[in-house]
């Protein structure tokens, strides 16, 4: 890597991305034991020979979870920590604290306690505490994974400025590619076995190696997926655009495309690719499965006097997909807990299939509503994968073994094991599974009883492309069978692609309830609620402003649906005739 | 956050020494009045020198009030003086004797005082300062000291994890067995996911610390040095003097006793 270069590292989970970051910092081989061959040189220091304290000055690491990298209680102590370890004199440390806080845009945060900071602020303090040591190499391991969309774009804005300064060489691991595309210099791709698959410029990676990358379970920018899909439909999109601005230019320059979009059959406001339900608007009383009316909630005790939720109403129809979005701390998890009866809602506010939740016995409730927690491990209650599924059907069988199950139940467990691809691991401990397998098992343990509503709390967190796709496929299957999905997520792309209703919370209040397409075509509201328009939404807006095409094209499907077959395909069809 | 009071500004190790001295002297005293007087003095010190409201000092002690009832019952039934002493109060076959009340009161007030000393200490001491003071004054190995601090940081996370895991298990249909007999099965059920999470997090923090050169050099500097000032010695002397005055004074008017008889 050249000095000042910014390199994006991609690979499916388990491909060794994090291992690579540890090698760059000398933690491997100096701290983490293992078999080590080859040679890493950072800023002229051979890592396996270099003393750790010199390496720590040259290479700074920022991890995924800010909480798991702090070791003190206040901002200033945290930033001082590394410099103290390097035996720097106190005056120099004081100056470095102010300097690095200013460089991450947090002046005046010196004396703040870390526990009182938001996730975004914590991550910036983590960055400041690394920058204070003056590293020439910055290594960031999914720094935005735990952040909400606003905090993510603030962090990326900061990193973009650092990258532009060219004083730091940056290695960044990220899933949220669309935000990175305009400032990453090159891409490095690892395959599932941890071998180097590709190293070079991003355009070549995503356009010429696209199939290989998708095959390896690597996320691709949505803009690239759009261009490729349009090309497959016969449109002659020029160049290989990566960022939003480049994609708008390329689509404008595509012969005939803009005209076609302008004259599209469902131009106007109703332009989500997934056509609006006839009658439009949220599901009303009769066909709704799950409903909340004027729901307010306040936690008892704990000294927090403010309401966690204030006057929230929503309804989801059978087979629907409701996404719940909002900043961290907006009340999303509280709402999910109330909808599932984990917390008891006030009488007369939450209704399942028309019945007040507070009047339903716990068993009846858990037969109808499943709740998938953020961390799958928290939900495991037995010692084997098979018992985990058996437990859902009969707690007795979960404890005493599958012999307690009826033949029908046993075959249901086997069917699910097969569907999850876990037949070979049926006797393994759930904790020993991969992240993706754990996630799917935790969902399956909820679905196997035939619940009609499934509520999920950020289920795609930390999942790679193919794992997330596997989960969403399960959701689509479930909905096809009449199941209803309620999902908390920070992933705007997922909302645009899958959800048909969106509830946005801000400070415990509902600020929007309706279709995602409508929400994302109101940039002011998106901004105020601390969310972000997904890349294709921004392409859609840009194209609308420049060329007058309709707004609200949020997904590849929507674009391709509106554009129809391109000139090239039509020519081919003519020839056939 | 409350403003830093006189007690907050004292050196943590000196303050700890004061607490230990006070607690130690109580272990040689066998009457209920002396600990009660020290309790009240500490309460006042917490209020006026530490800026702690009386409510915030008393409320956390409720568990020791319950312990007091247990101590009282144990003495009513099992105190060996009961057989020889006259009953002050008789409830059927149960007679409540003077020595039983005396012993129970002594033990209970001693316990309450210990608890209050510790409470005031904890509430007026910044954990980071205690750690630094242990390193600077008691020359505790800084690796051990920072390890302790990181462990302390993790406690709230563990607590919230525990809540989440319980909720997650309830959703799975686990019916939590109540009662003492099932403590073990509950422990086993929650220990695995809790410990898995904690071990993983601890590993990550350790890596993050190593990445910032923790322990790479034999020594390290400190942005902030915790020192023992003359005012800290004055504080310690004042505590010792107060202890001496109270104990000696009460002994002279025949209240403080140094033996059980």
Coordinates of C-alpha atoms in Angstrom, one line a residue, chain A residues 272-535:
Chain A
X272 CA -42.1 2.2 -5.6
X273 CA -41.1 -0.8 -7.6
X274 CA -43.1 -2.9 -5.3
X275 CA -46.4 -1.5 -6.3
X276 CA -48.5 0.0 -3.6
X277 CA -51.3 -2.1 -2.2
X278 CA -54.6 -1.2 -3.8
X279 CA -56.3 1.3 -1.7
X280 CA -52.9 2.4 -0.4
X281 CA -52.1 3.6 3.0
X282 CA -51.5 1.5 6.1
X283 CA -53.6 -1.5 6.8
X284 CA -56.8 -0.5 8.5
X285 CA -58.6 -2.3 11.3
X286 CA -60.1 -5.3 9.6
X287 CA -57.2 -6.9 7.8
X288 CA -54.6 -6.0 10.4
X289 CA -52.8 -8.8 12.3
X290 CA -50.9 -6.6 14.8
X291 CA -52.0 -3.2 15.8
X292 CA -51.0 -0.5 18.3
X293 CA -53.2 2.4 19.2
X294 CA -51.9 5.4 21.0
X295 CA -49.2 3.3 22.8
X296 CA -47.2 5.1 25.4
X297 CA -44.7 3.5 27.7
X298 CA -42.6 4.6 30.6
X299 CA -40.0 2.4 32.3
X300 CA -40.7 1.9 36.0
X301 CA -37.8 2.8 38.4
X302 CA -34.3 3.3 37.2
X303 CA -34.7 7.1 37.7
X304 CA -35.3 7.8 34.0
X305 CA -38.4 10.1 34.1
X306 CA -38.9 10.5 30.4
X307 CA -41.3 8.4 28.4
X308 CA -39.7 5.7 26.3
X309 CA -42.7 5.8 23.9
X310 CA -45.3 8.4 23.4
X311 CA -48.6 7.9 21.5
X312 CA -47.4 5.4 18.9
X313 CA -49.9 3.9 16.5
X314 CA -49.3 1.3 13.8
X315 CA -50.9 -1.7 12.1
X316 CA -49.5 -4.5 10.0
X317 CA -51.6 -6.6 7.6
X318 CA -51.3 -10.3 7.3
X319 CA -48.3 -11.2 5.1
X320 CA -47.0 -7.6 5.5
X321 CA -43.5 -6.5 6.3
X322 CA -43.2 -3.6 8.7
X323 CA -39.8 -2.0 9.2
X324 CA -39.1 0.1 12.3
X325 CA -36.3 2.6 12.0
X326 CA -34.9 5.5 13.9
X327 CA -31.8 6.6 15.7
X328 CA -30.3 4.5 18.6
X329 CA -32.3 5.2 21.7
X330 CA -35.4 6.3 19.8
X331 CA -37.5 3.6 21.4
X332 CA -37.4 0.9 18.7
X333 CA -36.5 -2.0 21.0
X334 CA -39.0 -0.9 23.6
X335 CA -41.7 -0.9 21.0
X336 CA -40.7 -4.4 19.8
X337 CA -40.8 -5.7 23.4
X338 CA -44.3 -4.3 23.8
X339 CA -45.6 -5.8 20.6
X340 CA -44.4 -9.2 21.7
X341 CA -45.4 -9.0 25.3
X342 CA -41.9 -9.2 26.6
X343 CA -42.8 -5.9 28.3
X344 CA -46.5 -5.7 29.3
X345 CA -48.2 -2.9 27.2
X346 CA -50.9 -0.8 28.9
X347 CA -54.4 -2.3 28.5
X348 CA -56.2 -1.4 25.3
X349 CA -53.1 -0.3 23.3
X350 CA -51.7 -3.4 21.5
X351 CA -54.0 -5.9 19.6
X352 CA -53.1 -9.2 18.0
X353 CA -55.6 -10.5 15.6
X354 CA -58.1 -8.1 17.2
X355 CA -57.5 -9.3 20.7
X356 CA -56.0 -7.1 23.5
X357 CA -52.5 -8.5 24.2
X358 CA -52.9 -8.0 27.9
X359 CA -55.9 -10.4 27.9
X360 CA -54.1 -13.2 26.2
X361 CA -52.4 -16.0 28.3
X362 CA -48.6 -16.1 27.8
X363 CA -48.7 -19.5 26.1
X364 CA -51.3 -18.3 23.6
X365 CA -49.2 -15.3 22.9
X366 CA -46.0 -17.1 22.3
X367 CA -47.7 -19.5 20.0
X368 CA -48.7 -16.6 17.7
X369 CA -45.8 -14.1 18.1
X370 CA -42.1 -14.9 17.9
X371 CA -39.3 -12.5 18.9
X372 CA -35.8 -12.8 17.5
X373 CA -33.3 -10.9 19.6
X374 CA -30.3 -9.0 18.3
X375 CA -27.8 -11.6 19.6
X376 CA -28.8 -15.1 18.6
X377 CA -26.8 -16.6 21.5
X378 CA -29.0 -15.0 24.0
X379 CA -31.9 -17.2 22.8
X380 CA -30.2 -20.6 22.9
X381 CA -31.5 -22.7 25.8
X382 CA -30.2 -26.2 25.0
X383 CA -27.0 -27.9 24.1
X384 CA -27.5 -29.1 20.6
X385 CA -28.9 -27.7 17.4
X386 CA -31.6 -30.4 17.2
X387 CA -32.7 -29.9 20.8
X388 CA -32.9 -26.2 20.1
X389 CA -35.6 -26.8 17.5
X390 CA -37.2 -29.6 19.5
X391 CA -37.5 -27.3 22.5
X392 CA -39.7 -25.0 20.5
X393 CA -42.1 -27.8 19.9
X394 CA -42.0 -29.2 23.4
X395 CA -39.8 -27.9 26.2
X396 CA -39.7 -31.4 27.6
X397 CA -38.1 -32.8 24.4
X398 CA -35.6 -29.9 24.4
X399 CA -34.4 -31.1 27.8
X400 CA -34.7 -34.8 27.6
X401 CA -34.0 -35.5 23.9
X402 CA -35.9 -36.0 20.7
X403 CA -37.5 -39.3 21.8
X404 CA -40.1 -37.2 23.6
X405 CA -41.3 -35.8 20.3
X406 CA -44.1 -37.3 18.3
X407 CA -43.2 -38.7 14.8
X408 CA -44.8 -35.7 13.2
X409 CA -42.8 -33.3 15.4
X410 CA -39.6 -35.3 14.7
X411 CA -40.0 -35.0 11.0
X412 CA -40.8 -31.3 11.3
X413 CA -37.4 -30.8 13.1
X414 CA -35.6 -32.8 10.4
X415 CA -37.3 -30.7 7.7
X416 CA -36.1 -27.5 9.3
X417 CA -32.6 -28.9 9.9
X418 CA -32.5 -29.7 6.2
X419 CA -33.8 -26.3 5.2
X420 CA -31.2 -24.6 7.3
X421 CA -28.4 -26.8 5.9
X422 CA -27.7 -27.9 9.5
X423 CA -28.4 -31.7 9.2
X424 CA -24.7 -32.5 9.5
X425 CA -24.4 -30.2 12.6
X426 CA -27.6 -31.5 14.3
X427 CA -25.7 -32.6 17.4
X428 CA -23.4 -29.7 17.5
X429 CA -23.6 -27.1 20.2
X430 CA -25.5 -24.0 19.0
X431 CA -22.7 -21.8 20.4
X432 CA -20.2 -23.5 18.0
X433 CA -22.0 -22.5 14.9
X434 CA -21.0 -19.7 12.5
X435 CA -22.6 -16.2 12.9
X436 CA -24.9 -16.9 9.9
X437 CA -25.9 -20.3 11.1
X438 CA -26.6 -19.0 14.6
X439 CA -28.8 -16.3 13.2
X440 CA -30.8 -18.7 11.0
X441 CA -31.2 -21.3 13.8
X442 CA -32.5 -18.6 16.2
X443 CA -35.1 -17.6 13.5
X444 CA -36.0 -21.2 12.8
X445 CA -36.5 -21.9 16.5
X446 CA -39.1 -19.2 16.4
X447 CA -40.8 -20.2 13.1
X448 CA -41.0 -23.9 13.7
X449 CA -44.0 -23.6 15.9
X450 CA -45.9 -21.9 13.1
X451 CA -46.2 -18.5 14.6
X452 CA -48.1 -15.9 12.5
X453 CA -46.1 -12.8 13.5
X454 CA -42.3 -12.6 13.8
X455 CA -40.6 -9.6 15.3
X456 CA -36.9 -9.2 14.7
X457 CA -34.5 -6.8 16.4
X458 CA -31.7 -5.9 14.0
X459 CA -31.2 -9.4 12.7
X460 CA -28.8 -8.5 9.9
X461 CA -26.2 -6.9 12.2
X462 CA -22.8 -8.2 11.5
X463 CA -24.0 -10.6 8.8
X464 CA -22.2 -10.8 5.4
X465 CA -24.0 -10.6 2.1
X466 CA -24.9 -14.2 1.7
X467 CA -25.9 -14.6 5.4
X468 CA -28.2 -11.6 5.2
X469 CA -29.6 -12.9 1.9
X470 CA -30.3 -16.3 3.5
X471 CA -32.1 -14.6 6.3
X472 CA -34.2 -12.4 4.0
X473 CA -35.1 -15.5 1.9
X474 CA -36.4 -17.1 5.0
X475 CA -38.5 -14.0 5.6
X476 CA -39.9 -14.1 2.1
X477 CA -40.8 -17.8 2.5
X478 CA -42.5 -17.0 5.8
X479 CA -44.5 -14.2 4.3
X480 CA -45.5 -16.3 1.3
X481 CA -47.1 -18.7 3.8
X482 CA -49.1 -15.8 5.3
X483 CA -46.6 -14.8 8.0
X484 CA -46.2 -11.2 9.1
X485 CA -42.8 -9.7 9.7
X486 CA -41.9 -6.7 11.9
X487 CA -38.2 -5.8 11.7
X488 CA -36.1 -3.2 13.5
X489 CA -33.2 -2.3 11.2
X490 CA -30.7 0.4 10.5
X491 CA -30.2 -0.9 7.0
X492 CA -32.0 1.5 4.7
X493 CA -31.2 -0.6 1.7
X494 CA -33.0 -3.5 3.2
X495 CA -36.0 -1.4 4.0
X496 CA -36.2 -0.1 0.4
X497 CA -35.9 -3.6 -1.0
X498 CA -38.2 -5.6 1.3
X499 CA -40.4 -3.5 3.6
X500 CA -43.9 -2.5 2.5
X501 CA -44.6 -0.3 5.5
X502 CA -42.1 1.8 7.5
X503 CA -42.5 3.2 11.0
X504 CA -40.0 5.9 11.9
X505 CA -39.4 6.7 15.6
X506 CA -37.7 9.8 16.9
X507 CA -37.3 10.3 20.7
X508 CA -40.1 7.9 21.4
X509 CA -42.6 9.4 19.0
X510 CA -43.8 8.2 15.6
X511 CA -42.7 10.7 13.0
X512 CA -43.7 8.7 10.0
X513 CA -45.8 5.7 9.2
X514 CA -46.4 4.7 5.6
X515 CA -44.6 3.3 2.6
X516 CA -40.8 3.5 2.4
X517 CA -40.9 5.0 -1.1
X518 CA -42.9 8.0 0.2
X519 CA -40.6 8.4 3.2
X520 CA -37.4 8.4 1.1
X521 CA -38.8 10.9 -1.3
X522 CA -39.0 13.4 1.6
X523 CA -35.3 14.3 2.2
X524 CA -36.2 16.9 4.9
X525 CA -38.0 14.3 7.0
X526 CA -35.3 11.7 6.5
X527 CA -32.8 14.2 7.7
X528 CA -34.8 15.3 10.7
X529 CA -35.4 11.7 11.8
X530 CA -31.6 11.0 11.7
X531 CA -31.9 8.4 8.9
X532 CA -30.4 8.3 5.4
X533 CA -31.7 7.8 1.9
X534 CA -30.3 4.7 0.4
X535 CA -27.9 5.1 -2.6

